[in-house]
CSV table of C-alpha atoms in Angstrom, one decimal:
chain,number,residue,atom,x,y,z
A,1,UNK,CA,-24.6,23.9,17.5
A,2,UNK,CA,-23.1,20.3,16.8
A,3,UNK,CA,-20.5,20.0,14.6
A,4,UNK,CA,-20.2,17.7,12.1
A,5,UNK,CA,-17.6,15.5,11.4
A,6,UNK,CA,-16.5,13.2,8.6
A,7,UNK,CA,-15.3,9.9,11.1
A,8,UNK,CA,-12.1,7.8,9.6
A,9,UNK,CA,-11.4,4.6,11.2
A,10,UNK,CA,-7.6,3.6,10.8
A,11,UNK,CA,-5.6,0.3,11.7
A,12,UNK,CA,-3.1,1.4,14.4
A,13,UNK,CA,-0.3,-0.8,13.6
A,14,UNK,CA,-0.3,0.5,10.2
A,15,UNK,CA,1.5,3.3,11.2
A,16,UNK,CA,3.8,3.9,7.8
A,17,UNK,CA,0.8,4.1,6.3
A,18,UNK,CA,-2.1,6.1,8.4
A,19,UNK,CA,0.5,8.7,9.3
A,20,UNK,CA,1.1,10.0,5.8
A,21,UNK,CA,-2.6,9.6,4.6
A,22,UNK,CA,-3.7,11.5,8.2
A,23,UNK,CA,-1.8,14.2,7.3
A,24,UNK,CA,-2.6,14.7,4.0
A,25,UNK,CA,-6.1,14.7,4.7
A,26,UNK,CA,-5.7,17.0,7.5
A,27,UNK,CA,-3.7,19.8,4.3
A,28,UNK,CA,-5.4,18.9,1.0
A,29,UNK,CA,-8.8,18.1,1.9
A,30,UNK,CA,-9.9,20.2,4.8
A,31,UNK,CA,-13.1,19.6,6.6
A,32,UNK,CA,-13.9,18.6,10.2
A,33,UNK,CA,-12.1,15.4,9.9
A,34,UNK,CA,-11.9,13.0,13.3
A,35,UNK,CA,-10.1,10.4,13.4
A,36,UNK,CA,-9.9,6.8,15.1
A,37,UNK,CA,-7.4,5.1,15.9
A,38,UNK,CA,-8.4,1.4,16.6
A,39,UNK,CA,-6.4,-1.8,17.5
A,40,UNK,CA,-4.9,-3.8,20.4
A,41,UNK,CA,-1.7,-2.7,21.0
A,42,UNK,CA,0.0,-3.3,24.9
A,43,UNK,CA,3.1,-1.8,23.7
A,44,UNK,CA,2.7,2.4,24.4
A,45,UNK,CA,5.4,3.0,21.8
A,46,UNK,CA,3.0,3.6,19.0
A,47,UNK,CA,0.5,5.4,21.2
A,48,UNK,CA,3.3,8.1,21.6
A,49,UNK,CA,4.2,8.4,18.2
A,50,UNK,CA,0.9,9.0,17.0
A,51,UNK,CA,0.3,11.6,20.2
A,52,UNK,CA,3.3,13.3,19.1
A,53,UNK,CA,2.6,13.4,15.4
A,54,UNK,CA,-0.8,15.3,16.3
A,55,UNK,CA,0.6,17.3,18.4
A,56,UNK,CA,3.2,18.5,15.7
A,57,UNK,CA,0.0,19.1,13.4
A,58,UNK,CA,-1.7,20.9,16.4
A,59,UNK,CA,-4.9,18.8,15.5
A,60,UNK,CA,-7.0,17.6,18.4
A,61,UNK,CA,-10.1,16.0,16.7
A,62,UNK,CA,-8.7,12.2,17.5
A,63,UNK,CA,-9.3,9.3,19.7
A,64,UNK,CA,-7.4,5.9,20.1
A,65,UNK,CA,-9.6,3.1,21.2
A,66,UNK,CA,-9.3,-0.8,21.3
A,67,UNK,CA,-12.1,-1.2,18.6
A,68,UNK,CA,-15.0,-0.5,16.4
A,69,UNK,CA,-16.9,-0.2,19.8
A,70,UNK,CA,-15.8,3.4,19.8
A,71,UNK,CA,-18.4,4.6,17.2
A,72,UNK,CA,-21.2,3.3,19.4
A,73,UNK,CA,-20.0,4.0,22.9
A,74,UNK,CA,-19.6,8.0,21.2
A,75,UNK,CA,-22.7,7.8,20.1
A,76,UNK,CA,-22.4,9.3,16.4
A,77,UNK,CA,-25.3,9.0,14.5
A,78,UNK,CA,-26.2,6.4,12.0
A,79,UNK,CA,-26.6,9.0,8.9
A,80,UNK,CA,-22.7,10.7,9.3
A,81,UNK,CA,-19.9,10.0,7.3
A,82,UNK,CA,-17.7,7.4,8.2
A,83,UNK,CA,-14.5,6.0,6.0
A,84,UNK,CA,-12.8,2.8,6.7
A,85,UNK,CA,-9.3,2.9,5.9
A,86,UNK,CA,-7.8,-0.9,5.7
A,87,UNK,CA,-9.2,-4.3,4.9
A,88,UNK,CA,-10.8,-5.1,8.6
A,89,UNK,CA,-13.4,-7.2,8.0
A,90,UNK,CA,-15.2,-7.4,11.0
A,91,UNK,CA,-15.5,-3.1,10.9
A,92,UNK,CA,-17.7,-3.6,8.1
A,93,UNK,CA,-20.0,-6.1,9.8
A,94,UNK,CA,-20.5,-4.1,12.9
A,95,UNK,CA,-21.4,-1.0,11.5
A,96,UNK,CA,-23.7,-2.5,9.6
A,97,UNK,CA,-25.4,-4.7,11.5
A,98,UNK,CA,-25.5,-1.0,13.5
A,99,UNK,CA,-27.5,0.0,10.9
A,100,UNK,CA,-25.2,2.8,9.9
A,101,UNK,CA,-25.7,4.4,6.5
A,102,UNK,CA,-22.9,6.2,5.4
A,103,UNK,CA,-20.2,3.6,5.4
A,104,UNK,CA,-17.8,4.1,2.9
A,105,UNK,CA,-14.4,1.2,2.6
A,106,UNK,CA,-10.7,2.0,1.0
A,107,UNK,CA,-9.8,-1.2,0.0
A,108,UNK,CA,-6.0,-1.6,0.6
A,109,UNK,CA,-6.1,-4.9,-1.3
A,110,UNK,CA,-6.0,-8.1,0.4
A,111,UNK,CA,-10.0,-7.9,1.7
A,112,UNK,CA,-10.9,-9.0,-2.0
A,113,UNK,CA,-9.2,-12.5,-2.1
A,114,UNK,CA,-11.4,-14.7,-3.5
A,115,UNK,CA,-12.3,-17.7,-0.7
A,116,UNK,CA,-10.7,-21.3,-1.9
A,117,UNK,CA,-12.7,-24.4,-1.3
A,118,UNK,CA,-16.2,-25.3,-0.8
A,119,UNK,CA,-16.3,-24.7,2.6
A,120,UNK,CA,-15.7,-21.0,2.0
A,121,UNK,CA,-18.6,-20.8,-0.6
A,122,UNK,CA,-20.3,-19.2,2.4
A,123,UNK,CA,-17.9,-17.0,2.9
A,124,UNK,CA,-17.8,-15.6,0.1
A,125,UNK,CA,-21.3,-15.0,-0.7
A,126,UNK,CA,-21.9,-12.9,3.1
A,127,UNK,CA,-18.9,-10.9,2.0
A,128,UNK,CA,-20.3,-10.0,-1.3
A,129,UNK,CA,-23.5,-9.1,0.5
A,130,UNK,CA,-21.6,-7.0,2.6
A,131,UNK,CA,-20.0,-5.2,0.3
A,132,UNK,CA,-22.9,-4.3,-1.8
A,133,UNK,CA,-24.5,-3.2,1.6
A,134,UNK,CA,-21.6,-0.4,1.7
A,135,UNK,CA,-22.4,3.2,0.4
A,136,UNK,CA,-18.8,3.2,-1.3
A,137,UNK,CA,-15.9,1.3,-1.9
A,138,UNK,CA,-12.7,3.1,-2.7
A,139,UNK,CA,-10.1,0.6,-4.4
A,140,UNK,CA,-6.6,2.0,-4.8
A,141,UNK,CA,-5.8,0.4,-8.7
A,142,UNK,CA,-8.1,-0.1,-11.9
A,143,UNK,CA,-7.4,-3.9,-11.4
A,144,UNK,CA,-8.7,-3.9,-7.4
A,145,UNK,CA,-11.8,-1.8,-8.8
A,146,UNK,CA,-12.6,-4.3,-11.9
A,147,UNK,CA,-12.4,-7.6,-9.0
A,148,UNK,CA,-14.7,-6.1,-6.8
A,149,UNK,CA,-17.1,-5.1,-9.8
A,150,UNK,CA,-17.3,-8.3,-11.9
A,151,UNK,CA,-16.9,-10.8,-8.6
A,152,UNK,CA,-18.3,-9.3,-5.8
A,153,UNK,CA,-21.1,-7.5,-8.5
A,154,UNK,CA,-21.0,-4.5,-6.7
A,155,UNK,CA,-22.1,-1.0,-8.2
A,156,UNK,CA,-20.8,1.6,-5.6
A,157,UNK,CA,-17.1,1.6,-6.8
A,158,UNK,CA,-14.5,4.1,-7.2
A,159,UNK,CA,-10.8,4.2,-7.9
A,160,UNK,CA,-9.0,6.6,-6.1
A,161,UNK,CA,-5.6,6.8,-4.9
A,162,UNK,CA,-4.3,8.3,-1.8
A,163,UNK,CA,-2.4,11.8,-1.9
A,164,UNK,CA,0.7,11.0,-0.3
A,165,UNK,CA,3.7,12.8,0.9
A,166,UNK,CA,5.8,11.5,-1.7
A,167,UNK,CA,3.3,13.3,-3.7
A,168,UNK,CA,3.2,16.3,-2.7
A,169,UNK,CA,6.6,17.5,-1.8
A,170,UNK,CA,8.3,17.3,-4.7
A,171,UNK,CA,10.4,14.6,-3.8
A,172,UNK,CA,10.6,13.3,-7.5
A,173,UNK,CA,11.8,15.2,-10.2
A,174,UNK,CA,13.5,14.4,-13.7
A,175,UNK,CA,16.7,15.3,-12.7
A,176,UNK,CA,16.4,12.1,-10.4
A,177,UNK,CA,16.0,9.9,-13.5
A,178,UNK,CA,19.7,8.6,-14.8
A,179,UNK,CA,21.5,6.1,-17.1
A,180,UNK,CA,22.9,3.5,-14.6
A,181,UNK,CA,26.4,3.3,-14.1
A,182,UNK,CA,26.8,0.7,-12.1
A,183,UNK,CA,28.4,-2.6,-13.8
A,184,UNK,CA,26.5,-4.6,-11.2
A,185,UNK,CA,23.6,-4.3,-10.3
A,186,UNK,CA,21.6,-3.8,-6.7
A,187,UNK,CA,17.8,-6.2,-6.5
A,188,UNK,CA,15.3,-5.0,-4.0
A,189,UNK,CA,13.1,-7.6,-3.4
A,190,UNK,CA,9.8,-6.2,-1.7
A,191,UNK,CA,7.4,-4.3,-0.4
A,192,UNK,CA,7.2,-5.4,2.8
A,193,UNK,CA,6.6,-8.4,5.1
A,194,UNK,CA,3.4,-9.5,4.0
A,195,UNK,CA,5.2,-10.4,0.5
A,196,UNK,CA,8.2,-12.9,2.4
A,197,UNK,CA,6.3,-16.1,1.7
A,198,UNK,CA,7.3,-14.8,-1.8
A,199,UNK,CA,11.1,-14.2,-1.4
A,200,UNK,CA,12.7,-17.6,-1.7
A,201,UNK,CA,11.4,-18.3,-5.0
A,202,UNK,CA,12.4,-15.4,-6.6
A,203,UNK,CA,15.5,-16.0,-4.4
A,204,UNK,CA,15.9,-19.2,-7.1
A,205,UNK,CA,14.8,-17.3,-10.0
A,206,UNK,CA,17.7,-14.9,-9.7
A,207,UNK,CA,20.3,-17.5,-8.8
A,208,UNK,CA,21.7,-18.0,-12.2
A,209,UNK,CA,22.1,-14.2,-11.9
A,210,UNK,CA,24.6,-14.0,-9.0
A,211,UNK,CA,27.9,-13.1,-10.4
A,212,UNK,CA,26.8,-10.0,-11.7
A,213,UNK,CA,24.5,-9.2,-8.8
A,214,UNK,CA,25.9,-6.7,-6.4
A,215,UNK,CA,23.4,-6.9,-3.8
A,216,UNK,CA,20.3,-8.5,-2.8
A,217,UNK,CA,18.1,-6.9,-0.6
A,218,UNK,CA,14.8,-8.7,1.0
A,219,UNK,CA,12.4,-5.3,2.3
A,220,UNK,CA,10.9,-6.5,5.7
A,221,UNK,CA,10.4,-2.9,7.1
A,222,UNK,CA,7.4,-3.6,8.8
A,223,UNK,CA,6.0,-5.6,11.7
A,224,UNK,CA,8.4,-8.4,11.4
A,225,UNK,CA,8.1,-11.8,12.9
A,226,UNK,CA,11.5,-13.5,13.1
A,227,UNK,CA,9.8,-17.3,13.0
A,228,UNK,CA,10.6,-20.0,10.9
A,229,UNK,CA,9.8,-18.5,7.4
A,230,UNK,CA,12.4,-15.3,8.2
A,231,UNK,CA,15.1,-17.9,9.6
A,232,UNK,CA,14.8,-20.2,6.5
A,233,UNK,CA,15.1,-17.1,4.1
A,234,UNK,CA,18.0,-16.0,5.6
A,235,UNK,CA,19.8,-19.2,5.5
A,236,UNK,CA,18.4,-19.6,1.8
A,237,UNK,CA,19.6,-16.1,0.8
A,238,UNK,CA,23.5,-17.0,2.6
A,239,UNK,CA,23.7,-20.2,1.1
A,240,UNK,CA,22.7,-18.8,-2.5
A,241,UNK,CA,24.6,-15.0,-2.5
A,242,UNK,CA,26.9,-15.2,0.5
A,243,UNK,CA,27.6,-11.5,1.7
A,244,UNK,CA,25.7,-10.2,-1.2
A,245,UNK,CA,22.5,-11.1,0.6
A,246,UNK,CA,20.7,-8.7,3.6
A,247,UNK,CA,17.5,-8.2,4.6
A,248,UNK,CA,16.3,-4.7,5.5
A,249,UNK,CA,14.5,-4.3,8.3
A,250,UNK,CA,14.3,-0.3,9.3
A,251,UNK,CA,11.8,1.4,9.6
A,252,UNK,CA,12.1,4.7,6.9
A,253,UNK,CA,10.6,8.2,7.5
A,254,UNK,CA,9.8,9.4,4.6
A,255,UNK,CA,12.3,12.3,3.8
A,256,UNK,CA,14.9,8.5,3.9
A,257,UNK,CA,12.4,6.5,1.6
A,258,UNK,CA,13.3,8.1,-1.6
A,259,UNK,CA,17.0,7.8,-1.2
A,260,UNK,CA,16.6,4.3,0.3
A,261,UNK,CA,14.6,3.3,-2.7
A,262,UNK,CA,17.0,5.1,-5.2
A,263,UNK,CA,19.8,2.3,-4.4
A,264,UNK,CA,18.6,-0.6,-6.3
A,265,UNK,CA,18.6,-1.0,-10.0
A,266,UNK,CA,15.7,-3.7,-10.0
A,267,UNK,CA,12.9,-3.4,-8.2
A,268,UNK,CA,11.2,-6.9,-8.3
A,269,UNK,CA,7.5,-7.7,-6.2
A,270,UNK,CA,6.4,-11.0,-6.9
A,271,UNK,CA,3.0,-11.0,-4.8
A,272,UNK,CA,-0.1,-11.2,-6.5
A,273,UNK,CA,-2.1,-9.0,-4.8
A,274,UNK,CA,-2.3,-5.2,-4.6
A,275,UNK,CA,0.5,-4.2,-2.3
A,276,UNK,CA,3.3,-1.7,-2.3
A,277,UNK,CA,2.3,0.6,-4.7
A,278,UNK,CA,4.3,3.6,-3.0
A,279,UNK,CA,7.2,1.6,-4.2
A,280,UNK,CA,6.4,0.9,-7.2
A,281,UNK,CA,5.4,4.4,-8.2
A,282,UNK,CA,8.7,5.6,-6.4
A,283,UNK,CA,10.9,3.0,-8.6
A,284,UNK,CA,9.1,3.9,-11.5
A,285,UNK,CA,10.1,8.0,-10.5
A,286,UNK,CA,13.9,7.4,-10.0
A,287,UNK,CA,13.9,5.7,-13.6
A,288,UNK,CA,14.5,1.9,-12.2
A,289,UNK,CA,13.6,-1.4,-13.8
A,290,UNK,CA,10.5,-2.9,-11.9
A,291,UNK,CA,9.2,-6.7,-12.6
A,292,UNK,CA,6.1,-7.4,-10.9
A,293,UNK,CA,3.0,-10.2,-10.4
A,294,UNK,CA,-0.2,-10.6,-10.5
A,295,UNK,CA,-2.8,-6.9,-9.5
A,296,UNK,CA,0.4,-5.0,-9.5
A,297,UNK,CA,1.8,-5.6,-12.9
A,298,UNK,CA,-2.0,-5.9,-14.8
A,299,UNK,CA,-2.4,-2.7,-12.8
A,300,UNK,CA,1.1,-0.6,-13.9
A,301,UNK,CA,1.3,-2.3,-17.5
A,302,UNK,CA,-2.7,-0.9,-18.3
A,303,UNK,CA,-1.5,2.2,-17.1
A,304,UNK,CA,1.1,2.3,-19.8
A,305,UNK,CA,4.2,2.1,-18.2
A,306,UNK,CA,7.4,0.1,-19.4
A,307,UNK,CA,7.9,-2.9,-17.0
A,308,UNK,CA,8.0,-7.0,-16.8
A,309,UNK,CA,6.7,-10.2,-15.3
A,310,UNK,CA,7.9,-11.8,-12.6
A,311,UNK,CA,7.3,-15.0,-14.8
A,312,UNK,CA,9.6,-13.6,-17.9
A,313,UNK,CA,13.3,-14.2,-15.2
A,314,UNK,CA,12.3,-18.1,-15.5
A,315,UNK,CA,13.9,-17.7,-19.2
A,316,UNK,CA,15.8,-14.2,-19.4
A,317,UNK,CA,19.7,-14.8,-20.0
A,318,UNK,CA,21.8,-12.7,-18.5
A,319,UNK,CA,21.3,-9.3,-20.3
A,320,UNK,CA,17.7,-9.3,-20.8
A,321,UNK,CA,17.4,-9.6,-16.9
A,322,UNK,CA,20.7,-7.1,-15.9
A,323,UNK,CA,20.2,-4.4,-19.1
A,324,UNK,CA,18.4,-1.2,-17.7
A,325,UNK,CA,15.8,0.1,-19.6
A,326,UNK,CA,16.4,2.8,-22.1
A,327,UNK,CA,15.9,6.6,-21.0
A,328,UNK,CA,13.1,7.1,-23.0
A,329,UNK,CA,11.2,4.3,-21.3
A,330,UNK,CA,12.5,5.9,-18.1
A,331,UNK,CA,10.9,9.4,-18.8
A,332,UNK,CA,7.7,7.7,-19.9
A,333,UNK,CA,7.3,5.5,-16.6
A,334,UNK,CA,7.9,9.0,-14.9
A,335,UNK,CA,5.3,11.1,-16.4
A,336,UNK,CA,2.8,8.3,-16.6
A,337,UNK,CA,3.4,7.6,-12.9
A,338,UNK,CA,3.4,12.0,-12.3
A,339,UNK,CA,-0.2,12.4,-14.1
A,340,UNK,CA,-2.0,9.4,-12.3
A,341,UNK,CA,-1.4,10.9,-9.2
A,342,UNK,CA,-1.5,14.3,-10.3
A,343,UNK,CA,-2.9,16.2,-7.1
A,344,UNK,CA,-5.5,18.4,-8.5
A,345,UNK,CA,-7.0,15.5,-9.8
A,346,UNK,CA,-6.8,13.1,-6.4
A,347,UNK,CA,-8.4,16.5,-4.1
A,348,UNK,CA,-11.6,16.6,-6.6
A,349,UNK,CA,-12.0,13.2,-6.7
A,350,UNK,CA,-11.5,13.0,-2.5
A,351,UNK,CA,-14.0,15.6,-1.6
A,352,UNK,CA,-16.7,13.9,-3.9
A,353,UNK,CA,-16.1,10.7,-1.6
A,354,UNK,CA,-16.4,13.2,1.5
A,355,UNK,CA,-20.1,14.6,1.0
């Protein structure tokens, strides 16, 4: 008898990420799950890591391969199951163009930009008609989920988020939620990387800021590039804070992120697009006061949690920028945060997208 298998394709390099959402898959929502695996790495670093973490879970049903090829070359059928996890583009296309008919996308954000420029008019119209070619779309916020409905006029939407370790564990707790003590206060600037281009500015913003700033803290964690744009924000950041400026660029697991992320008093993510929401909804756990842009912030205010623009620093004096939020606001931000990714509610709404 064959067996059949619900087929995940993951981004290797996104290793912070797959790991978790592997593994919760593997405990919350069991089925015969396979998973692939798929980029160009040369380095066998991450190859070992990922052999080891399967081994740990004792799960076998897994395959590493340098691309989408793999779905072909194994032969699996153009009716099964198969989830894309990540915003490759050119996954999409070649399954497709395969003529597979179960392809369902989780939409980790930046794969709904909208194209700039004539020349991308194009563009933008074979990636809406690739999108509405797709059984599902999975977006991971309300906001994501609206874009892809109104621009891309696609009908086969849903928003889901990810159960996550940080979820499940109870790493969070109200005991974790206190009045801050500290006179001066601690800034994380993040989530990662991909935000950098965004650092400087809000290095500027904050500038007016810097005798009652503690710390400042740029969140590079992962896949860094020291070129040009990491050596200019350093030497922005040294010139502006002195000693009070550091980038952070460790790698966490995740019994380290809470703590790590419990350190700052303000939690500030200038990028526009959906990114980072672990570390939003982990701020918004430990009781801290979180100013954010663009998808993020429409996304976190609608839920109905207490936060600010990026935009409002521009004109903040001192206190309205350094004050932390009252402890009511804190306990509300925590149980909003707690019931949208309540995980009785995530596992029904996963194995509806797993039929």
């Amino acid at each position: 008898m064959i067996t059949k298998y619900i087929y995940h394709i993951f981004p290797l390099t996104a290793k912070y990420l797959t790991l978790d959402i592997v593994e919760q898959f593997i405990k919350f929502l069991p089925s015969n799950h396979f998973f692939y695996i798929v980029d160009v790495v040369e380095d066998d670093t991450l190859f070992n890591e990922y052999t080891d973490f399967f081994e740990k879970l004792n799960f076998k049903n897994y395959k590493f391969s340098n691309s989408i090829n793999c779905i072909f070359k194994d032969n699996i059928g153009k009716k099964e199951t198969i989830i894309l996890h990540g915003d490759n583009y050119y996954w999409k296309i070649q399954l497709l163009l395969k003529k597979y008919k179960s392809v369902k996308w989780v939409c980790w954000g930046s794969a709904i930009n909208l194209p700039i420029g004539l020349k991308n008019n194009f563009t933008f119209l074979f990636k809406r008609y690739i999108y509405q070619k797709l059984h599902t779309i999975i977006a991971l916020s309300d906001k994501d989920k609206k874009i892809i409905e109104k621009v891309y006029k696609c009908k086969n939407v849903k928003q889901i988020q990810y159960i996550s370790n940080l979820n499940t564990n109870n790493f969070f707790t109200l005991e974790d939620i206190k009045e801050r003590k500290n006179k001066l206060a601690t800034i994380y600037l993040g989530n990662n990387v991909s935000c950098l281009p965004t650092y400087p500015l809000i290095l500027e913003l904050i500038t007016k800021f810097k005798n009652e700033i503690q710390s400042v803290i740029c969140m590079l964690n992962y896949n860094l590039d020291k070129n040009d744009l990491y050596i200019s924000l350093l030497h922005k950041g040294r010139k502006i804070f002195g000693n009070k400026f550091a980038t952070d660029e460790k790698l966490y697991t995740l019994n380290e992120y809470k703590s790590y992320m419990d350190k700052c008093d303000i939690y500030i993510c200038s990028e526009t697009t959906q990114t980072g929401l672990g570390a939003i909804y982990s701020t918004l756990r430990l009781g801290k006061k979180v100013y954010l842009n663009g998808n993020n912030y429409n996304f976190i205010k609608q839920l109905g949690c207490n936060i600010y623009h990026v935009d409002e620093i521009e004109n903040c004096n001192e206190s309205d920028f350094l004050n932390d939020i009252s402890y009511e606001n804190k306990l509300l931000n925590f149980k909003i945060i707690e019931d949208h990714l309540n995980l009785d509610s995530l596992i029904e709404k996963w194995k509806l997208v797993l039929i």
